[in-house]
Amino acid sequence: MNIEPIGYIENDFKEKFGVPRQGGLVELPSKIVLLEKFSDENALRGLEEFTHVWLIWGFSEVTPGEFSPTVRPPRLGGNVRKGVFATRSPFRPNPLGLTAVRLEKIERGTITVIGADLMNGTPIYDIKPYLPYVDSIPSASNGWSLATSESILKVTFPEELLSRLPENKRRGLIETLAQDPRPQYQNSPERVYTMSFGGFQVSFTVNGDTLTVTNVE
């Protein structure tokens, strides 16, 4: 079966480092720009009646390789192997992702969503409405994914550095940093990390449960 993108994501994440680990963790907007052949308004008729949608998308930055039945989830420190089908690893037989996002706005040829865990340029293969009466299962188990606690950091962002960012990007960046963008196995308080966000390079350190922004340029 051959599939083709119906459009591509546009947002502030120009590289993989810093992209939220899961959808819905950060209140950041992304715009789906539909390709011309799929931008017929009739294809979107009725979508505005839903609050959330599923995005089926591709891990476009993954280099194809030989299939491995197990992977090392970063949440487990990279030291524990789990079956690939028991994870959301991008290294899969078919590099497809699935994310539920909030539908914000529909315009001709574009759809604005909130909460996508995708980097800029990610291909979108399909959009389906989220149906809470069948898609939400409150009694479902989180499995091994809660074997370690969620790391929510306190973000210290000097006003002098924060003021270098447009106001409409500040909250989203702070929420992204609070989710701890670092690989789980890196925890040196002396190490300086740098992530790309909205055309800026943001540098920071992490000591314990506090992330401190050290530079924005």
Short mmCIF file of C-alpha atoms in Angstrom, two decimals:
data_model
loop_
_atom_site.label_atom_id
_atom_site.label_comp_id
_atom_site.label_asym_id
_atom_site.label_seq_id
_atom_site.Cartn_x
_atom_site.Cartn_y
_atom_site.Cartn_z
CA MET A 1 0.00 0.00 0.00
CA ASN A 2 1.33 3.41 -0.93
CA ILE A 3 0.33 6.42 1.15
CA GLU A 4 1.04 10.07 0.50
CA PRO A 5 0.94 13.11 2.80
CA ILE A 6 -2.17 15.26 2.76
CA GLY A 7 -0.21 18.13 4.26
CA TYR A 8 2.62 19.18 6.56
CA ILE A 9 2.92 20.66 10.04
CA GLU A 10 4.22 24.20 10.60
CA ASN A 11 5.26 25.17 14.13
CA ASP A 12 8.13 26.44 16.29
CA PHE A 13 10.00 23.14 16.65
CA LYS A 14 12.62 23.17 13.90
CA GLU A 15 14.50 20.15 15.26
CA LYS A 16 13.69 17.01 17.27
CA PHE A 17 15.32 18.11 20.53
CA GLY A 18 12.71 19.85 22.67
CA VAL A 19 9.59 18.50 20.95
CA PRO A 20 7.08 17.41 23.66
CA ARG A 21 7.27 13.68 24.37
CA GLN A 22 3.53 13.19 23.96
CA GLY A 23 0.62 15.13 22.52
CA GLY A 24 -1.40 17.40 24.77
CA LEU A 25 1.41 18.16 27.23
CA VAL A 26 2.05 21.70 25.97
CA GLU A 27 -0.50 24.30 24.85
CA LEU A 28 1.30 25.23 21.66
CA PRO A 29 -0.37 25.87 18.30
CA SER A 30 0.65 24.07 15.13
CA LYS A 31 -0.72 24.67 11.67
CA ILE A 32 -1.48 21.85 9.24
CA VAL A 33 -0.98 23.16 5.72
CA LEU A 34 -2.90 20.93 3.32
CA LEU A 35 -1.58 20.13 -0.11
CA GLU A 36 -3.60 21.69 -2.91
CA LYS A 37 -5.26 18.44 -4.01
CA PHE A 38 -6.58 17.90 -0.47
CA SER A 39 -7.53 21.49 0.38
CA ASP A 40 -11.04 21.31 -1.09
CA GLU A 41 -13.29 22.78 1.61
CA ASN A 42 -15.73 19.93 1.07
CA ALA A 43 -13.14 17.52 2.49
CA LEU A 44 -13.34 19.41 5.80
CA ARG A 45 -17.10 19.88 5.87
CA GLY A 46 -18.38 19.08 9.37
CA LEU A 47 -14.94 18.88 10.98
CA GLU A 48 -15.62 22.16 12.81
CA GLU A 49 -18.26 20.35 14.85
CA PHE A 50 -15.56 18.41 16.72
CA THR A 51 -13.31 19.75 19.48
CA HIS A 52 -10.46 17.27 18.94
CA VAL A 53 -9.02 15.24 16.08
CA TRP A 54 -6.57 12.40 15.57
CA LEU A 55 -3.51 13.05 13.43
CA ILE A 56 -1.83 10.15 11.65
CA TRP A 57 1.65 11.27 10.74
CA GLY A 58 5.14 10.09 9.82
CA PHE A 59 8.44 10.05 11.72
CA SER A 60 10.14 11.85 8.87
CA GLU A 61 13.53 12.20 10.60
CA VAL A 62 13.95 8.48 11.28
CA THR A 63 16.58 6.77 9.13
CA PRO A 64 15.25 3.43 7.84
CA GLY A 65 17.13 0.45 9.19
CA GLU A 66 16.89 -3.23 9.97
CA PHE A 67 13.87 -4.19 12.09
CA SER A 68 14.55 -4.65 15.79
CA PRO A 69 11.87 -6.33 17.96
CA THR A 70 12.96 -4.36 21.03
CA VAL A 71 13.84 -0.73 21.76
CA ARG A 72 15.20 1.25 24.71
CA PRO A 73 12.55 3.78 25.85
CA PRO A 74 14.17 7.07 26.99
CA ARG A 75 11.69 7.26 29.88
CA LEU A 76 13.36 4.18 31.36
CA GLY A 77 16.81 5.73 31.10
CA GLY A 78 17.76 3.92 27.91
CA ASN A 79 18.86 0.87 29.90
CA VAL A 80 15.73 -1.30 29.70
CA ARG A 81 14.47 -3.00 26.57
CA LYS A 82 10.76 -3.26 25.74
CA GLY A 83 9.02 -4.76 22.74
CA VAL A 84 8.63 -2.19 19.98
CA PHE A 85 4.85 -2.73 19.95
CA ALA A 86 4.74 -1.93 23.67
CA THR A 87 6.26 1.51 23.07
CA ARG A 88 5.73 4.68 21.07
CA SER A 89 9.26 4.58 19.72
CA PRO A 90 9.78 6.13 16.26
CA PHE A 91 11.85 3.09 15.26
CA ARG A 92 9.02 0.91 14.01
CA PRO A 93 8.32 -1.41 11.06
CA ASN A 94 6.27 1.46 9.60
CA PRO A 95 7.32 4.85 11.04
CA LEU A 96 3.81 6.15 11.73
CA GLY A 97 2.66 8.22 14.69
CA LEU A 98 -0.76 8.92 16.18
CA THR A 99 -1.64 12.04 18.19
CA ALA A 100 -4.88 13.49 19.55
CA VAL A 101 -4.95 17.31 19.36
CA ARG A 102 -7.43 20.08 20.06
CA LEU A 103 -8.98 21.66 17.00
CA GLU A 104 -8.53 25.42 17.15
CA LYS A 105 -9.38 26.89 13.74
CA ILE A 106 -10.14 25.82 10.18
CA GLU A 107 -9.35 28.09 7.26
CA ARG A 108 -9.05 27.39 3.57
CA GLY A 109 -6.13 25.04 3.15
CA THR A 110 -5.02 25.14 6.79
CA ILE A 111 -6.06 23.67 10.14
CA THR A 112 -4.73 25.07 13.42
CA VAL A 113 -4.43 22.57 16.27
CA ILE A 114 -3.19 22.75 19.87
CA GLY A 115 -0.98 20.19 21.61
CA ALA A 116 0.83 18.44 18.77
CA ASP A 117 4.05 16.58 19.61
CA LEU A 118 5.45 17.03 16.09
CA MET A 119 8.35 18.97 14.67
CA ASN A 120 8.06 21.48 11.87
CA GLY A 121 7.73 19.80 8.47
CA THR A 122 6.24 16.54 9.75
CA PRO A 123 4.06 14.92 7.05
CA ILE A 124 0.39 14.40 7.96
CA TYR A 125 -1.16 11.31 6.33
CA ASP A 126 -4.70 11.52 7.65
CA ILE A 127 -7.06 13.38 10.00
CA LYS A 128 -9.92 11.70 11.84
CA PRO A 129 -12.38 13.13 14.38
CA TYR A 130 -11.78 12.20 18.02
CA LEU A 131 -14.87 10.48 19.43
CA PRO A 132 -14.80 10.51 23.25
CA TYR A 133 -17.52 7.90 23.64
CA VAL A 134 -15.29 5.28 22.00
CA ASP A 135 -11.79 6.79 22.02
CA SER A 136 -11.64 7.61 25.75
CA ILE A 137 -11.22 4.62 28.07
CA PRO A 138 -10.87 5.90 31.68
CA SER A 139 -10.20 2.42 33.06
CA ALA A 140 -7.26 1.77 30.72
CA SER A 141 -3.88 0.91 32.23
CA ASN A 142 -0.77 3.05 31.67
CA GLY A 143 1.40 -0.06 31.74
CA TRP A 144 5.12 0.49 32.27
CA SER A 145 4.96 4.14 31.16
CA LEU A 146 4.36 5.27 34.76
CA ALA A 147 7.20 3.15 36.11
CA THR A 148 9.04 6.45 36.58
CA SER A 149 7.40 9.68 37.68
CA GLU A 150 6.72 12.53 35.31
CA SER A 151 9.44 15.15 35.57
CA ILE A 152 7.88 18.60 35.79
CA LEU A 153 10.56 21.20 36.36
CA LYS A 154 10.47 24.64 37.90
CA VAL A 155 11.64 27.04 35.17
CA THR A 156 13.79 30.03 36.10
CA PHE A 157 13.77 32.43 33.16
CA PRO A 158 15.58 35.76 33.73
CA GLU A 159 13.43 38.66 32.57
CA GLU A 160 16.26 40.04 30.45
CA LEU A 161 16.32 36.81 28.43
CA LEU A 162 12.56 36.30 28.38
CA SER A 163 12.08 39.77 26.89
CA ARG A 164 14.01 38.69 23.78
CA LEU A 165 11.09 36.46 22.81
CA PRO A 166 7.82 37.63 21.27
CA GLU A 167 5.09 37.60 23.92
CA ASN A 168 3.04 35.02 22.05
CA LYS A 169 5.90 32.48 22.28
CA ARG A 170 6.85 32.84 25.94
CA ARG A 171 4.20 30.68 27.62
CA GLY A 172 4.62 27.83 25.16
CA LEU A 173 8.39 27.80 25.58
CA ILE A 174 8.17 27.80 29.37
CA GLU A 175 5.68 24.91 29.29
CA THR A 176 7.97 23.00 26.94
CA LEU A 177 10.99 23.53 29.20
CA ALA A 178 8.99 22.46 32.27
CA GLN A 179 8.45 19.06 30.62
CA ASP A 180 12.25 18.53 30.74
CA PRO A 181 13.47 18.21 27.12
CA ARG A 182 16.65 16.35 28.14
CA PRO A 183 17.16 12.66 27.45
CA GLN A 184 16.25 10.81 30.65
CA TYR A 185 19.76 9.43 31.04
CA GLN A 186 21.43 12.86 31.09
CA ASN A 187 21.34 14.64 34.44
CA SER A 188 24.61 16.54 34.84
CA PRO A 189 23.91 19.95 36.48
CA GLU A 190 26.97 21.43 34.71
CA ARG A 191 25.87 20.52 31.21
CA VAL A 192 24.42 23.29 29.04
CA TYR A 193 21.67 22.19 26.65
CA THR A 194 20.52 24.20 23.65
CA MET A 195 17.24 23.78 21.80
CA SER A 196 15.77 25.52 18.78
CA PHE A 197 12.40 27.15 19.29
CA GLY A 198 10.59 29.60 17.02
CA GLY A 199 13.75 30.86 15.36
CA PHE A 200 15.64 31.24 18.66
CA GLN A 201 18.37 29.17 20.27
CA VAL A 202 17.53 28.66 23.93
CA SER A 203 20.25 27.43 26.29
CA PHE A 204 19.61 26.07 29.78
CA THR A 205 20.94 23.99 32.64
CA VAL A 206 19.07 21.67 34.99
CA ASN A 207 19.94 21.18 38.65
CA GLY A 208 17.61 18.90 40.57
CA ASP A 209 14.05 19.98 39.82
CA THR A 210 14.99 23.48 38.56
CA LEU A 211 15.71 24.43 34.96
CA THR A 212 17.52 27.74 34.47
CA VAL A 213 17.61 29.49 31.11
CA THR A 214 21.13 30.82 30.51
CA ASN A 215 20.86 32.37 27.06
CA VAL A 216 18.45 33.23 24.25
CA GLU A 217 19.73 34.28 20.86
#
